Amino acid sequence: MMNLISKIQDWGDHHHPKWLDYLRIVLGIILIWKGVAFALNLHAFTVLMENSGLGTAVSISLLAHLIIALHIIGGLLIALGTHTRLFCLLIIPILIVAVFYVNLPQQQIFSPYSEFWLSCLVLAGLICFLVEGDGVLSIETVSKPTISSN
């Protein structure tokens, strides 16, 4: 299993076009935006989670704050290009729940302002960057020392 993960990581590191970094930055900004939107509308967010049947009030409150923190912190770090794979891995389960247990049962997926499609796109982006990693335009790449051969 670790060998497979290592192979995926190596492939992602060697096959990363620069334009994909711009998509990573946009994905991070969207995650930050959704985290701030959740924080500003915490009551509506907890009502949405209660209606989806995810647990008791205490666990929903704790889960809501965890989701907000992961969206804001994870979005910032993904946009900057540091620890991208880790935060994609942490946020993917949240988006799976958002797509299949929160947005899909509402059966309004074809309405003009449906959150379903945005959640699907963000989930696809997270899976993509779980494989692709940070890329060229990232803090990780900038902070790596270059070795010159003189």
mmCIF file of N, CA and C in Angstrom, residues 46 49-61 63:
data_model
loop_
_atom_site.group_PDB
_atom_site.id
_atom_site.type_symbol
_atom_site.label_atom_id
_atom_site.label_comp_id
_atom_site.label_asym_id
_atom_site.label_seq_id
_atom_site.Cartn_x
_atom_site.Cartn_y
_atom_site.Cartn_z
ATOM 1 N N THR A 46 -25.550 24.680 11.110
ATOM 2 C CA THR A 46 -25.879 23.621 12.082
ATOM 3 C C THR A 46 -27.289 23.076 11.842
ATOM 4 N N MET A 49 -26.961 20.653 9.063
ATOM 5 C CA MET A 49 -26.352 19.404 9.534
ATOM 6 C C MET A 49 -27.336 18.602 10.380
ATOM 7 N N GLU A 50 -28.154 19.284 11.201
ATOM 8 C CA GLU A 50 -29.155 18.580 12.003
ATOM 9 C C GLU A 50 -30.185 17.903 11.112
ATOM 10 N N ASN A 51 -30.595 18.583 10.051
ATOM 11 C CA ASN A 51 -31.579 18.023 9.128
ATOM 12 C C ASN A 51 -31.030 16.825 8.358
ATOM 13 N N SER A 52 -29.717 16.748 8.211
ATOM 14 C CA SER A 52 -29.134 15.608 7.508
ATOM 15 C C SER A 52 -28.970 14.410 8.432
ATOM 16 N N GLY A 53 -29.256 14.580 9.720
ATOM 17 C CA GLY A 53 -29.218 13.466 10.664
ATOM 18 C C GLY A 53 -27.828 12.991 11.010
ATOM 19 N N LEU A 54 -26.929 13.919 11.266
ATOM 20 C CA LEU A 54 -25.539 13.541 11.532
ATOM 21 C C LEU A 54 -25.198 13.391 13.010
ATOM 22 N N GLY A 55 -26.130 13.548 13.926
ATOM 23 C CA GLY A 55 -25.795 13.339 15.329
ATOM 24 C C GLY A 55 -26.460 14.321 16.274
ATOM 25 N N THR A 56 -25.955 14.379 17.497
ATOM 26 C CA THR A 56 -26.517 15.242 18.535
ATOM 27 C C THR A 56 -26.003 16.668 18.403
ATOM 28 N N ALA A 57 -26.582 17.565 19.186
ATOM 29 C CA ALA A 57 -26.237 18.986 19.106
ATOM 30 C C ALA A 57 -24.778 19.247 19.449
ATOM 31 N N VAL A 58 -24.255 18.563 20.469
ATOM 32 C CA VAL A 58 -22.859 18.781 20.861
ATOM 33 C C VAL A 58 -21.913 18.306 19.762
ATOM 34 N N SER A 59 -22.165 17.117 19.234
ATOM 35 C CA SER A 59 -21.285 16.611 18.182
ATOM 36 C C SER A 59 -21.419 17.436 16.909
ATOM 37 N N ILE A 60 -22.624 17.936 16.621
ATOM 38 C CA ILE A 60 -22.812 18.781 15.438
ATOM 39 C C ILE A 60 -22.065 20.099 15.605
ATOM 40 N N SER A 61 -22.115 20.689 16.795
ATOM 41 C CA SER A 61 -21.394 21.934 17.044
ATOM 42 C C SER A 61 -19.884 21.725 16.914
ATOM 43 N N LEU A 63 -18.389 19.306 15.253
ATOM 44 C CA LEU A 63 -18.127 18.987 13.858
ATOM 45 C C LEU A 63 -18.175 20.247 12.986
#
